[in-house]
Amino acid sequence: MKEAVMIEFEVNDMTCGHCVSTITKAVKQTARDAVVAVDLGNKRVQIESKTADEAEFKAAIEEAGYTPVQAPASAGAPRKSGGGCCGSCH
């Protein structure tokens, strides 16, 4: 059985609860077993999965309309907002 992998992305254009929901749904459609943790304040999406890999999750998030970037290991500082999905959040 394949071991679970932890994948982390910075998604600087994730700005509100709607964004979080959209990204979570995209990840879950890629791998139902995925455990998704989103830190909206730091623009982070953490995914743990045994069935899908980083490229698949990145593609799913991009298809949902966002720009995921592999997060550096030493992250944690607040990220600058780069826009948003609905125009009402800044």
CSV table of C-alpha atoms in Angstrom, one decimal, residues 10-67:
chain,number,residue,atom,x,y,z
A,10,GLU,CA,0.9,28.7,-1.4
A,11,VAL,CA,-2.2,30.0,-3.1
A,12,ASN,CA,-1.9,33.8,-2.9
A,13,ASP,CA,-5.1,34.4,-4.9
A,14,MET,CA,-7.2,32.5,-2.3
A,15,THR,CA,-8.9,35.3,-0.4
A,16,CYS,CA,-12.1,34.2,1.2
A,17,GLY,CA,-14.3,31.3,2.4
A,18,HIS,CA,-15.6,30.7,-1.1
A,19,CYS,CA,-12.0,30.3,-2.3
A,20,VAL,CA,-11.4,27.8,0.5
A,21,SER,CA,-14.5,25.8,-0.4
A,22,THR,CA,-13.7,25.8,-4.1
A,23,ILE,CA,-10.1,24.6,-3.6
A,24,THR,CA,-11.2,21.9,-1.1
A,25,LYS,CA,-13.8,20.6,-3.5
A,26,ALA,CA,-11.2,20.5,-6.3
A,27,VAL,CA,-8.8,18.5,-4.1
A,28,LYS,CA,-11.4,16.1,-3.0
A,29,GLN,CA,-12.6,15.5,-6.5
A,30,THR,CA,-9.0,14.5,-7.4
A,31,ALA,CA,-8.6,12.2,-4.4
A,32,ARG,CA,-11.5,11.3,-2.1
A,33,ASP,CA,-9.0,10.1,0.6
A,34,ALA,CA,-7.3,13.5,0.7
A,35,VAL,CA,-7.1,15.3,4.0
A,36,VAL,CA,-7.2,19.0,3.3
A,37,ALA,CA,-6.1,21.7,5.8
A,38,VAL,CA,-6.4,25.3,4.6
A,39,ASP,CA,-4.9,28.3,6.4
A,40,LEU,CA,-6.5,31.3,4.7
A,41,GLY,CA,-4.6,33.9,6.6
A,42,ASN,CA,-1.2,32.5,5.4
A,43,LYS,CA,-2.6,31.5,2.0
A,44,ARG,CA,-1.6,27.8,2.6
A,45,VAL,CA,-3.2,24.6,1.4
A,46,GLN,CA,-1.9,21.4,3.0
A,47,ILE,CA,-2.9,18.0,1.5
A,48,GLU,CA,-2.3,14.5,2.7
A,49,SER,CA,-3.1,11.7,0.3
A,50,LYS,CA,-2.2,8.1,-0.6
A,51,THR,CA,-3.7,8.2,-4.1
A,52,ALA,CA,-2.8,11.4,-5.9
A,53,ASP,CA,0.5,13.3,-6.3
A,54,GLU,CA,1.5,16.9,-6.3
A,55,ALA,CA,1.1,17.4,-10.0
A,56,GLU,CA,-2.5,16.1,-9.9
A,57,PHE,CA,-3.5,18.4,-7.0
A,58,LYS,CA,-1.7,21.4,-8.6
A,59,ALA,CA,-3.6,20.8,-11.9
A,60,ALA,CA,-7.0,20.5,-10.0
A,61,ILE,CA,-6.4,23.8,-8.1
A,62,GLU,CA,-5.4,25.5,-11.3
A,63,GLU,CA,-8.5,24.2,-13.1
A,64,ALA,CA,-10.5,25.7,-10.2
A,65,GLY,CA,-9.1,29.1,-11.1
A,66,TYR,CA,-6.2,29.5,-8.7
A,67,THR,CA,-2.4,29.7,-8.8
